[in-house]
CSV table of C-alpha atoms in Angstrom, one decimal:
chain,number,residue,atom,x,y,z
A,1,MET,CA,2.7,9.9,2.5
A,2,LYS,CA,4.9,12.2,4.7
A,3,ASN,CA,8.1,10.3,5.9
A,4,ALA,CA,7.2,7.3,4.0
A,5,ALA,CA,11.0,6.2,4.1
A,6,LEU,CA,10.7,5.9,7.8
A,7,LEU,CA,7.6,3.7,7.6
A,8,THR,CA,9.8,0.5,8.3
A,9,ASP,CA,10.9,-1.5,11.2
A,10,LEU,CA,14.1,-0.4,13.1
A,11,TYR,CA,15.9,-3.6,12.3
A,12,GLU,CA,16.0,-2.7,8.6
A,13,LEU,CA,18.1,0.4,9.4
A,14,THR,CA,20.3,-1.4,11.9
A,15,MET,CA,21.2,-4.1,9.4
A,16,LEU,CA,21.7,-1.5,6.7
A,17,ALA,CA,24.2,0.3,8.8
A,18,ALA,CA,26.1,-2.9,9.5
A,19,TYR,CA,26.0,-4.1,5.7
A,20,ILE,CA,27.5,-0.6,5.0
A,21,GLU,CA,30.2,-0.7,7.6
A,22,HIS,CA,31.4,-4.3,6.4
A,23,GLY,CA,31.0,-3.8,2.7
A,24,MET,CA,28.2,-6.1,2.3
A,25,GLU,CA,26.8,-4.7,-0.9
A,26,GLN,CA,26.8,-7.6,-3.4
A,27,GLU,CA,23.9,-8.6,-5.4
A,28,ALA,CA,20.8,-10.2,-3.5
A,29,VAL,CA,17.7,-11.9,-4.4
A,30,PHE,CA,14.8,-11.6,-2.0
A,31,GLU,CA,11.3,-13.2,-2.8
A,32,PHE,CA,7.7,-12.4,-1.2
A,33,PHE,CA,5.6,-15.4,-0.9
A,34,VAL,CA,2.8,-17.0,1.3
A,35,ARG,CA,3.8,-20.0,3.2
A,36,SER,CA,0.4,-21.5,3.5
A,37,LEU,CA,-3.1,-20.4,2.6
A,38,PRO,CA,-5.6,-19.8,5.3
A,39,VAL,CA,-7.8,-22.8,5.7
A,40,SER,CA,-10.8,-20.9,4.2
A,41,ARG,CA,-8.8,-20.0,1.0
A,42,ASN,CA,-8.3,-22.2,-1.9
A,43,PHE,CA,-6.3,-19.6,-3.8
A,44,LEU,CA,-5.2,-15.9,-3.5
A,45,ILE,CA,-5.4,-13.2,-5.8
A,46,ALA,CA,-2.0,-11.1,-6.2
A,47,ALA,CA,-2.6,-7.4,-5.6
A,48,GLY,CA,-0.7,-4.4,-4.5
A,49,LEU,CA,2.1,-4.5,-7.2
A,50,SER,CA,1.3,-1.0,-8.5
A,51,GLN,CA,1.9,0.6,-5.0
A,52,VAL,CA,5.1,-1.4,-4.3
A,53,VAL,CA,6.4,0.1,-7.7
A,54,GLU,CA,5.3,3.6,-6.8
A,55,TYR,CA,7.0,3.2,-3.5
A,56,LEU,CA,10.3,1.8,-4.9
A,57,GLN,CA,10.5,4.6,-7.5
A,58,THR,CA,9.9,7.4,-5.0
A,59,LEU,CA,11.8,6.0,-2.0
A,60,ALA,CA,14.3,8.7,-0.6
A,61,PHE,CA,15.2,10.0,2.8
A,62,SER,CA,14.3,13.8,3.4
A,63,ALA,CA,16.6,16.1,5.3
A,64,GLU,CA,14.0,15.8,8.1
A,65,ASP,CA,14.2,12.0,8.1
A,66,LEU,CA,17.9,12.3,8.3
A,67,ALA,CA,17.9,14.8,11.0
A,68,TRP,CA,15.5,12.7,13.0
A,69,LEU,CA,17.6,9.7,12.6
A,70,ALA,CA,20.7,11.6,13.7
A,71,SER,CA,18.9,12.7,16.9
A,72,THR,CA,18.3,9.0,17.9
A,73,GLY,CA,22.3,8.6,18.3
A,74,ARG,CA,22.0,5.3,16.7
A,75,PHE,CA,23.7,5.9,13.5
A,76,SER,CA,27.1,7.2,12.1
A,77,LYS,CA,27.4,10.3,10.1
A,78,ARG,CA,28.8,8.1,7.2
A,79,PHE,CA,25.8,5.9,7.3
A,80,LEU,CA,23.4,8.9,7.4
A,81,GLN,CA,25.3,10.3,4.2
A,82,TRP,CA,24.8,6.8,2.6
A,83,LEU,CA,21.2,7.2,3.2
A,84,ALA,CA,20.9,10.7,1.8
A,85,ASP,CA,22.0,9.2,-1.5
A,86,PHE,CA,19.7,6.1,-1.2
A,87,ARG,CA,17.6,5.2,-4.3
A,88,PHE,CA,16.2,1.8,-5.3
A,89,ARG,CA,18.1,0.8,-8.5
A,90,GLY,CA,17.5,-2.8,-8.6
A,91,GLU,CA,15.3,-5.2,-10.7
A,92,VAL,CA,11.7,-6.3,-9.9
A,93,HIS,CA,10.1,-9.4,-11.3
A,94,ALA,CA,6.5,-10.2,-10.2
A,95,VAL,CA,3.2,-12.0,-11.1
A,96,PRO,CA,0.9,-9.4,-12.6
A,97,GLU,CA,-1.8,-8.2,-10.3
A,98,GLY,CA,-5.0,-10.2,-10.6
A,99,THR,CA,-3.1,-13.6,-11.0
A,100,LEU,CA,-4.3,-16.4,-8.9
A,101,VAL,CA,-1.4,-17.7,-6.7
A,102,PHE,CA,-0.8,-20.5,-4.2
A,103,ALA,CA,1.4,-21.6,-1.3
A,104,ASP,CA,5.1,-21.1,-1.6
A,105,GLU,CA,4.9,-19.2,-5.0
A,106,PRO,CA,6.9,-15.8,-5.3
A,107,LEU,CA,4.5,-13.0,-6.0
A,108,ILE,CA,7.5,-10.5,-6.2
A,109,ARG,CA,11.1,-11.0,-6.6
A,110,ILE,CA,13.8,-8.4,-6.0
A,111,THR,CA,17.2,-8.3,-7.2
A,112,ALA,CA,19.4,-5.5,-6.0
A,113,PRO,CA,22.5,-4.9,-3.9
A,114,LEU,CA,21.9,-6.3,-0.5
A,115,PRO,CA,21.3,-3.1,1.5
A,116,GLN,CA,18.6,-1.9,-1.3
A,117,ALA,CA,16.9,-5.2,-1.3
A,118,GLN,CA,16.8,-5.7,2.4
A,119,PHE,CA,15.6,-2.1,3.5
A,120,ILE,CA,12.3,-2.3,1.5
A,121,GLU,CA,11.1,-5.6,3.2
A,122,SER,CA,8.8,-4.0,5.8
A,123,ARG,CA,7.0,-1.8,3.5
A,124,LEU,CA,6.7,-4.2,0.6
A,125,ILE,CA,5.1,-6.9,2.9
A,126,ASN,CA,2.7,-4.2,4.3
A,127,ILE,CA,1.6,-3.3,1.0
A,128,VAL,CA,1.1,-6.7,-0.6
A,129,ASN,CA,-0.1,-8.7,2.3
A,130,HIS,CA,-3.0,-6.1,2.8
A,131,GLN,CA,-4.2,-5.9,-0.7
A,132,THR,CA,-3.9,-9.6,-1.6
A,133,MET,CA,-5.6,-10.5,1.5
A,134,VAL,CA,-8.6,-8.2,0.9
A,135,ALA,CA,-8.7,-9.0,-2.8
A,136,SER,CA,-8.9,-12.6,-1.9
A,137,LYS,CA,-11.6,-12.1,0.5
A,138,ALA,CA,-13.5,-9.9,-1.9
A,139,ILE,CA,-13.6,-12.7,-4.7
A,140,ARG,CA,-15.3,-14.9,-2.4
A,141,SER,CA,-18.3,-12.6,-2.3
A,142,ARG,CA,-18.2,-12.4,-6.1
A,143,ILE,CA,-18.3,-16.2,-6.3
A,144,ALA,CA,-21.4,-16.2,-3.9
A,145,ALA,CA,-23.3,-13.3,-5.5
A,146,GLY,CA,-22.9,-14.3,-9.2
A,147,ASP,CA,-23.6,-11.5,-11.4
A,148,LYS,CA,-25.4,-9.4,-8.8
A,149,GLN,CA,-24.2,-6.0,-7.8
A,150,LEU,CA,-21.4,-5.7,-5.2
A,151,ILE,CA,-20.4,-2.4,-3.7
A,152,ASP,CA,-17.5,-1.8,-1.2
A,153,PHE,CA,-19.2,-0.2,1.9
A,154,GLY,CA,-16.3,-0.7,4.2
A,155,LEU,CA,-14.6,2.7,4.6
A,156,ARG,CA,-15.7,3.4,8.1
A,157,ARG,CA,-14.4,0.3,9.8
A,158,ALA,CA,-11.2,-0.2,7.8
A,159,HIS,CA,-8.0,0.0,9.6
A,160,GLY,CA,-7.0,3.6,9.1
A,161,PHE,CA,-6.5,5.9,6.1
A,162,GLU,CA,-4.6,3.6,3.9
A,163,GLY,CA,-6.5,0.6,4.9
A,164,ALA,CA,-9.7,2.2,3.7
A,165,LEU,CA,-8.3,3.5,0.5
A,166,MET,CA,-6.3,0.3,-0.6
A,167,SER,CA,-9.0,-2.1,0.6
A,168,ALA,CA,-11.4,-0.3,-1.9
A,169,ARG,CA,-8.8,-0.9,-4.8
A,170,ALA,CA,-8.3,-4.4,-3.7
A,171,SER,CA,-12.0,-5.2,-3.7
A,172,TYR,CA,-12.3,-3.8,-7.0
A,173,ILE,CA,-9.7,-6.1,-8.1
A,174,GLY,CA,-11.8,-8.9,-6.4
A,175,LEU,CA,-14.4,-8.1,-8.9
A,176,PHE,CA,-16.7,-5.7,-6.8
A,177,ASP,CA,-18.6,-3.3,-9.0
A,178,GLY,CA,-17.7,-0.1,-7.2
A,179,THR,CA,-17.1,1.6,-3.8
A,180,SER,CA,-18.7,4.2,-1.6
A,181,ASN,CA,-15.2,5.6,-1.1
A,182,VAL,CA,-14.9,9.0,-2.8
A,183,LEU,CA,-11.1,9.3,-2.6
A,184,ALA,CA,-10.7,5.7,-4.0
A,185,ALA,CA,-13.0,6.7,-6.9
A,186,GLN,CA,-11.0,9.8,-7.5
A,187,GLN,CA,-7.5,8.2,-7.4
A,188,PHE,CA,-8.2,4.9,-9.0
A,189,GLY,CA,-11.1,5.6,-11.2
A,190,ILE,CA,-13.3,3.0,-9.4
A,191,PRO,CA,-17.2,3.5,-10.0
A,192,LEU,CA,-18.7,5.4,-7.2
A,193,PHE,CA,-22.0,4.6,-5.4
A,194,GLY,CA,-23.9,5.9,-2.5
A,195,THR,CA,-27.3,6.1,-0.9
A,196,MET,CA,-28.3,7.8,2.4
A,197,ALA,CA,-27.9,7.1,6.0
A,198,HIS,CA,-30.7,6.7,8.8
A,199,SER,CA,-29.8,10.3,10.2
A,200,PHE,CA,-31.1,11.8,7.0
A,201,ILE,CA,-34.5,10.2,7.5
A,202,GLU,CA,-34.4,11.0,11.2
A,203,ALA,CA,-33.7,14.6,10.7
A,204,CYS,CA,-36.8,15.0,8.4
A,205,GLU,CA,-40.4,15.1,9.3
A,206,GLY,CA,-41.2,11.6,8.2
A,207,GLU,CA,-40.0,9.2,5.5
A,208,SER,CA,-42.0,10.9,2.7
A,209,GLN,CA,-40.4,14.4,3.2
A,210,ALA,CA,-37.0,12.7,3.4
A,211,PHE,CA,-37.4,10.8,0.1
A,212,LEU,CA,-38.7,14.0,-1.7
A,213,ARG,CA,-36.1,16.2,-0.4
A,214,TYR,CA,-33.3,13.7,-1.3
A,215,ALA,CA,-34.9,13.3,-4.8
A,216,THR,CA,-34.9,17.1,-5.4
A,217,THR,CA,-31.3,17.3,-4.7
A,218,HIS,CA,-30.3,14.0,-6.4
A,219,PRO,CA,-32.9,13.3,-9.2
A,220,LYS,CA,-30.9,11.0,-11.1
A,221,GLY,CA,-32.1,7.5,-10.1
A,222,PRO,CA,-32.0,8.0,-6.3
A,223,THR,CA,-31.7,5.0,-3.9
A,224,PHE,CA,-33.9,5.3,-0.8
A,225,LEU,CA,-33.1,3.8,2.5
A,226,ILE,CA,-36.4,2.4,3.7
A,227,ASP,CA,-35.8,0.6,7.0
A,228,THR,CA,-35.4,3.5,9.5
A,229,TYR,CA,-38.7,2.7,11.1
A,230,ASP,CA,-40.5,0.0,9.4
A,231,THR,CA,-39.3,-1.7,6.0
A,232,GLU,CA,-42.6,-2.3,4.5
A,233,SER,CA,-44.2,1.0,5.5
A,234,GLY,CA,-41.0,2.6,4.0
A,235,ALA,CA,-41.6,0.9,0.8
A,236,ARG,CA,-45.3,1.9,0.7
A,237,HIS,CA,-44.2,5.5,1.1
A,238,VAL,CA,-42.0,5.3,-1.8
A,239,VAL,CA,-44.8,3.8,-3.8
A,240,ALA,CA,-47.2,6.5,-2.8
A,241,LEU,CA,-44.7,9.1,-4.0
A,242,MET,CA,-44.1,7.4,-7.4
A,243,GLU,CA,-46.1,9.9,-9.5
A,244,LYS,CA,-44.7,13.0,-7.8
A,245,LEU,CA,-41.1,11.6,-8.3
A,246,LYS,CA,-41.8,10.8,-12.0
A,247,ALA,CA,-43.1,14.4,-12.5
A,248,MET,CA,-39.9,15.5,-11.0
A,249,GLY,CA,-37.9,13.3,-13.2
A,250,ALA,CA,-36.7,11.4,-10.2
A,251,THR,CA,-37.9,7.8,-10.6
A,252,PRO,CA,-36.0,5.8,-7.9
A,253,ALA,CA,-33.5,3.4,-9.0
A,254,ALA,CA,-33.5,1.3,-6.0
A,255,VAL,CA,-34.3,1.0,-2.1
A,256,ARG,CA,-31.9,-0.2,0.3
A,257,LEU,CA,-32.5,-2.7,3.3
A,258,ASP,CA,-29.9,-2.5,6.0
A,259,SER,CA,-31.4,-4.6,9.0
A,260,GLY,CA,-33.7,-7.4,10.0
A,261,ASN,CA,-34.5,-10.6,8.1
A,262,LEU,CA,-33.3,-9.5,4.7
A,263,ALA,CA,-34.7,-12.3,2.8
A,264,LYS,CA,-38.1,-11.9,4.5
A,265,HIS,CA,-38.2,-8.1,3.8
A,266,ALA,CA,-37.0,-8.3,0.4
A,267,ARG,CA,-39.9,-10.5,-0.6
A,268,ALA,CA,-42.4,-8.1,1.0
A,269,VAL,CA,-40.9,-5.2,-0.6
A,270,ARG,CA,-40.7,-6.8,-4.1
A,271,GLN,CA,-44.3,-7.7,-3.8
A,272,ILE,CA,-45.3,-4.1,-2.9
A,273,PHE,CA,-43.4,-2.7,-5.8
A,274,ASP,CA,-44.6,-5.4,-8.4
A,275,GLU,CA,-48.2,-4.8,-7.3
A,276,ALA,CA,-47.6,-1.1,-7.8
A,277,GLN,CA,-46.4,-1.7,-11.4
A,278,ALA,CA,-42.9,-0.6,-10.2
A,279,SER,CA,-40.9,-3.7,-10.9
A,280,GLU,CA,-38.0,-1.6,-12.4
A,281,VAL,CA,-37.2,-0.5,-8.7
A,282,ARG,CA,-34.4,-2.6,-7.5
A,283,ILE,CA,-33.7,-3.9,-4.0
A,284,PHE,CA,-30.1,-3.5,-2.6
A,285,ALA,CA,-29.1,-5.0,0.7
A,286,SER,CA,-26.4,-4.2,3.3
A,287,GLY,CA,-25.7,-4.7,6.9
A,288,ASN,CA,-23.1,-7.2,8.2
A,289,LEU,CA,-22.8,-9.2,5.0
A,290,ASP,CA,-20.1,-11.5,3.8
A,291,GLU,CA,-19.8,-14.2,1.2
A,292,HIS,CA,-21.6,-16.7,3.5
A,293,ALA,CA,-24.5,-14.4,4.3
A,294,ILE,CA,-24.8,-13.7,0.5
A,295,ALA,CA,-24.6,-17.3,-0.5
A,296,HIS,CA,-27.5,-17.9,2.1
A,297,LEU,CA,-29.7,-15.2,0.6
A,298,ILE,CA,-29.0,-16.6,-2.9
A,299,GLU,CA,-30.0,-19.9,-1.7
A,300,LEU,CA,-33.2,-18.6,-0.2
A,301,ASP,CA,-33.9,-17.1,-3.6
A,302,ALA,CA,-34.3,-13.7,-1.9
A,303,PRO,CA,-35.2,-11.0,-4.7
A,304,ILE,CA,-32.2,-9.0,-3.8
A,305,ASP,CA,-30.5,-7.3,-6.9
A,306,GLY,CA,-27.2,-6.0,-5.2
A,307,PHE,CA,-25.2,-6.0,-1.9
A,308,GLY,CA,-23.2,-3.5,0.0
A,309,VAL,CA,-20.4,-5.5,1.8
A,310,GLY,CA,-18.3,-3.6,4.3
A,311,THR,CA,-16.4,-4.6,7.5
A,312,ARG,CA,-16.0,-8.3,7.1
A,313,MET,CA,-14.6,-7.9,3.7
A,314,ASN,CA,-12.2,-4.9,4.2
A,315,VAL,CA,-10.6,-6.4,7.2
A,316,SER,CA,-10.9,-10.0,5.8
A,317,ALA,CA,-12.5,-10.9,9.1
A,318,ASP,CA,-12.1,-14.7,8.9
A,319,ALA,CA,-8.5,-14.5,7.8
A,320,PRO,CA,-7.1,-11.1,8.7
A,321,TYR,CA,-3.7,-11.7,7.8
A,322,LEU,CA,-1.7,-13.9,5.5
A,323,ASP,CA,1.3,-16.2,6.6
A,324,CYS,CA,3.6,-14.3,4.3
A,325,ALA,CA,7.4,-13.7,4.2
A,326,TYR,CA,10.1,-11.8,2.3
A,327,LYS,CA,13.2,-13.9,2.4
A,328,LEU,CA,16.7,-13.9,1.2
A,329,GLN,CA,17.1,-16.6,-1.6
A,330,HIS,CA,20.5,-15.9,-3.0
A,331,TYR,CA,23.5,-13.6,-2.2
A,332,ALA,CA,27.1,-13.1,-3.5
A,333,GLY,CA,26.7,-15.8,-6.1
A,334,ALA,CA,25.4,-18.4,-3.9
A,335,PRO,CA,21.9,-19.8,-2.9
A,336,ARG,CA,20.8,-18.9,0.7
A,337,ARG,CA,17.9,-20.4,2.7
A,338,LYS,CA,16.2,-20.5,6.1
A,339,ARG,CA,16.0,-23.8,7.9
A,340,SER,CA,14.1,-23.0,11.0
A,341,SER,CA,11.5,-25.6,12.0
A,342,GLY,CA,8.3,-25.0,10.2
A,343,LYS,CA,9.7,-22.1,8.4
A,344,ALA,CA,12.2,-23.5,6.0
A,345,THR,CA,12.4,-21.7,2.5
A,346,TRP,CA,13.2,-23.0,-0.9
A,347,PRO,CA,16.4,-20.9,-2.1
A,348,GLY,CA,17.0,-19.4,-5.5
A,349,ALA,CA,15.5,-16.8,-8.0
A,350,LYS,CA,12.3,-18.7,-9.0
A,351,GLN,CA,9.8,-18.9,-11.9
A,352,ILE,CA,6.3,-20.3,-11.7
A,353,TRP,CA,5.1,-22.4,-14.7
A,354,ARG,CA,1.4,-23.1,-14.9
A,355,SER,CA,0.1,-26.0,-16.7
A,356,ARG,CA,-3.4,-26.9,-18.0
A,357,ASP,CA,-5.5,-30.0,-18.6
A,358,ALA,CA,-7.1,-31.1,-21.8
A,359,ASP,CA,-10.0,-29.0,-21.0
A,360,GLY,CA,-8.0,-25.8,-20.6
A,361,LYS,CA,-8.4,-25.8,-16.9
A,362,PHE,CA,-5.5,-25.0,-14.5
A,363,ALA,CA,-3.9,-28.4,-13.6
A,364,SER,CA,-0.8,-27.7,-11.6
A,365,ASP,CA,2.2,-25.2,-11.0
A,366,HIS,CA,5.9,-26.1,-11.1
A,367,LEU,CA,8.4,-24.0,-9.3
A,368,THR,CA,11.8,-23.9,-10.9
A,369,LEU,CA,14.8,-21.7,-10.7
A,370,HIS,CA,14.4,-18.7,-13.0
A,371,THR,CA,17.2,-20.3,-15.4
A,372,GLU,CA,15.4,-23.6,-15.8
A,373,ALA,CA,13.3,-24.2,-18.7
A,374,PHE,CA,9.9,-26.1,-18.3
A,375,SER,CA,6.5,-26.5,-20.0
A,376,GLY,CA,3.5,-24.3,-19.3
A,377,GLU,CA,3.0,-20.6,-18.9
A,378,PRO,CA,5.6,-18.7,-17.0
A,379,LEU,CA,4.0,-16.3,-14.5
A,380,VAL,CA,6.8,-14.2,-13.1
A,381,LYS,CA,7.3,-11.2,-15.4
A,382,PRO,CA,10.0,-8.4,-15.4
A,383,ILE,CA,8.7,-5.1,-14.0
A,384,LEU,CA,11.6,-2.9,-13.2
A,385,ARG,CA,15.2,-2.9,-14.4
A,386,ALA,CA,17.8,-0.5,-12.9
A,387,GLY,CA,14.9,1.0,-11.0
A,388,ASN,CA,13.0,2.0,-14.3
A,389,ARG,CA,9.9,0.3,-15.6
A,390,VAL,CA,10.2,-2.1,-18.3
A,391,ALA,CA,6.6,-3.3,-18.3
A,392,GLU,CA,3.7,-0.9,-18.7
A,393,GLU,CA,1.4,-0.5,-15.6
A,394,ASP,CA,-1.8,-2.6,-15.9
A,395,SER,CA,-5.0,-0.6,-15.6
A,396,LEU,CA,-7.5,-1.8,-13.2
A,397,ASP,CA,-9.7,-2.9,-16.1
A,398,VAL,CA,-6.8,-5.2,-17.5
A,399,ILE,CA,-6.3,-6.5,-13.9
A,400,ARG,CA,-10.0,-7.3,-13.6
A,401,ASP,CA,-10.3,-9.1,-16.9
A,402,ARG,CA,-7.2,-11.2,-15.8
A,403,VAL,CA,-9.1,-12.2,-12.7
A,404,ARG,CA,-12.2,-13.2,-14.7
A,405,ASN,CA,-10.1,-15.1,-17.1
A,406,GLN,CA,-8.2,-16.9,-14.3
A,407,LEU,CA,-11.4,-17.8,-12.5
A,408,ALA,CA,-12.8,-19.5,-15.6
A,409,SER,CA,-9.7,-21.6,-15.7
A,410,LEU,CA,-9.7,-22.6,-12.2
A,411,PRO,CA,-11.3,-26.1,-11.6
A,412,ARG,CA,-14.9,-25.7,-10.2
A,413,SER,CA,-14.0,-27.5,-6.9
A,414,TYR,CA,-11.6,-24.6,-6.0
A,415,LEU,CA,-14.4,-22.0,-6.1
A,416,SER,CA,-16.1,-23.7,-3.1
A,417,LEU,CA,-16.5,-21.2,-0.1
A,418,ASP,CA,-16.1,-24.0,2.4
A,419,ALA,CA,-14.1,-27.0,1.0
A,420,HIS,CA,-10.3,-26.6,1.4
A,421,GLN,CA,-8.3,-27.9,-1.5
A,422,ILE,CA,-4.7,-27.5,-1.9
A,423,PHE,CA,-3.5,-26.8,-5.5
A,424,PRO,CA,-0.6,-29.0,-6.6
A,425,VAL,CA,2.7,-27.0,-6.5
A,426,THR,CA,5.8,-29.0,-7.4
A,427,ILE,CA,9.4,-28.1,-6.8
A,428,SER,CA,12.0,-28.6,-9.5
A,429,LYS,CA,15.2,-30.6,-9.2
A,430,GLY,CA,17.1,-27.3,-9.6
A,431,ILE,CA,15.6,-25.8,-6.7
A,432,GLU,CA,16.2,-29.0,-4.6
A,433,ALA,CA,19.9,-29.0,-5.7
A,434,ALA,CA,20.2,-25.4,-4.7
A,435,ALA,CA,18.7,-26.2,-1.2
A,436,HIS,CA,21.4,-29.0,-0.8
A,437,ALA,CA,24.1,-26.4,-1.8
A,438,ALA,CA,22.7,-23.9,0.7
A,439,ASP,CA,22.8,-26.6,3.4
A,440,ALA,CA,26.2,-27.7,2.6
A,441,ARG,CA,27.5,-24.0,2.6
A,442,ALA,CA,25.9,-23.4,6.0
A,443,ALA,CA,27.4,-26.7,7.6
A,444,ILE,CA,30.8,-25.2,6.8
A,445,TRP,CA,30.0,-22.3,8.9
């Protein structure tokens, strides 16, 4: 992205200028975490680490960036020269993408000289908040749909270029089967799906002509949109063309319903195809769907084989942001923490230990200082050291397998779309002691 270094908040640069002027460049630890989960979420899925690492490893100020900053008159020549040499050379520890996480748990920990660790705050939050939010919304549609097909249809109403691209990636982490987004398919290897729009039907002289022309161009298992005029009539037009389509080698794979009473239309369309000995034709539905609409259709036993989910998932309509933060936890050899009312933080570089019950299900998490030993599985892993990767990047297939395995280990009650449950996360004595030390230090000032 052009001028990516300047995709930040002004206060990051003004603080950096002050840090450099006053020699505040000792080692700092920052952590990204979510203070509390939205009331509609029992867990989150960590996502976006790959893009954070890419950002950190390519972060640099161009000559154009520096010239523009100089033109603002806000910064000294000495500071601008320091920016010219800026590179991230710190450490990154993180929970792997696809890990289920809960309130107060560090998804990413940054250890670096204070100016380096500080500057990346805005962009890091921007990346991780968005993808974690969308992946955590997408998985709810998967919970509702079971093993039925789910396709991301949300490009056109996503929030801008990157919102469209990264929500497609995040939905795939959230166990969608594919996307209609061509660029996301190219960049991330996500399976690509598509049908047709109503405009194609309207531009032709009737549905039959539209279906034949589309099948001639795309004979490999086309999907026909059948509700432009009348859904059941559209299905009958497909049936009437079946022999001609088969002769062309273009047997339809599916039909799409995009409006009206989807359950009612699906039953009628299913009957039409079954009576025509065309039970192999699948029914795919779209149109303002989310996890609750899908769950309702499943409850009604609607004969729908797959769902296209767009707007409400890609913008996480019911919870369009996370109450997340990136806070200083340790600096210059001492723990630091915020004590603001309602926003107090736990200090120190932390590890998450996850324990299981006798049945192998997740039982609780325990937050400790990273130097403390505890029983269970440690979740925070080393990713970068001195700015270089020490862990191989996970493929999306590996990340998706991790999501599946973690969901299978989550107690069933946490999979509810409605009931809000708080997963037990306890705080170690070491962290509590660090908090007391930070408070005592602050009292001296």
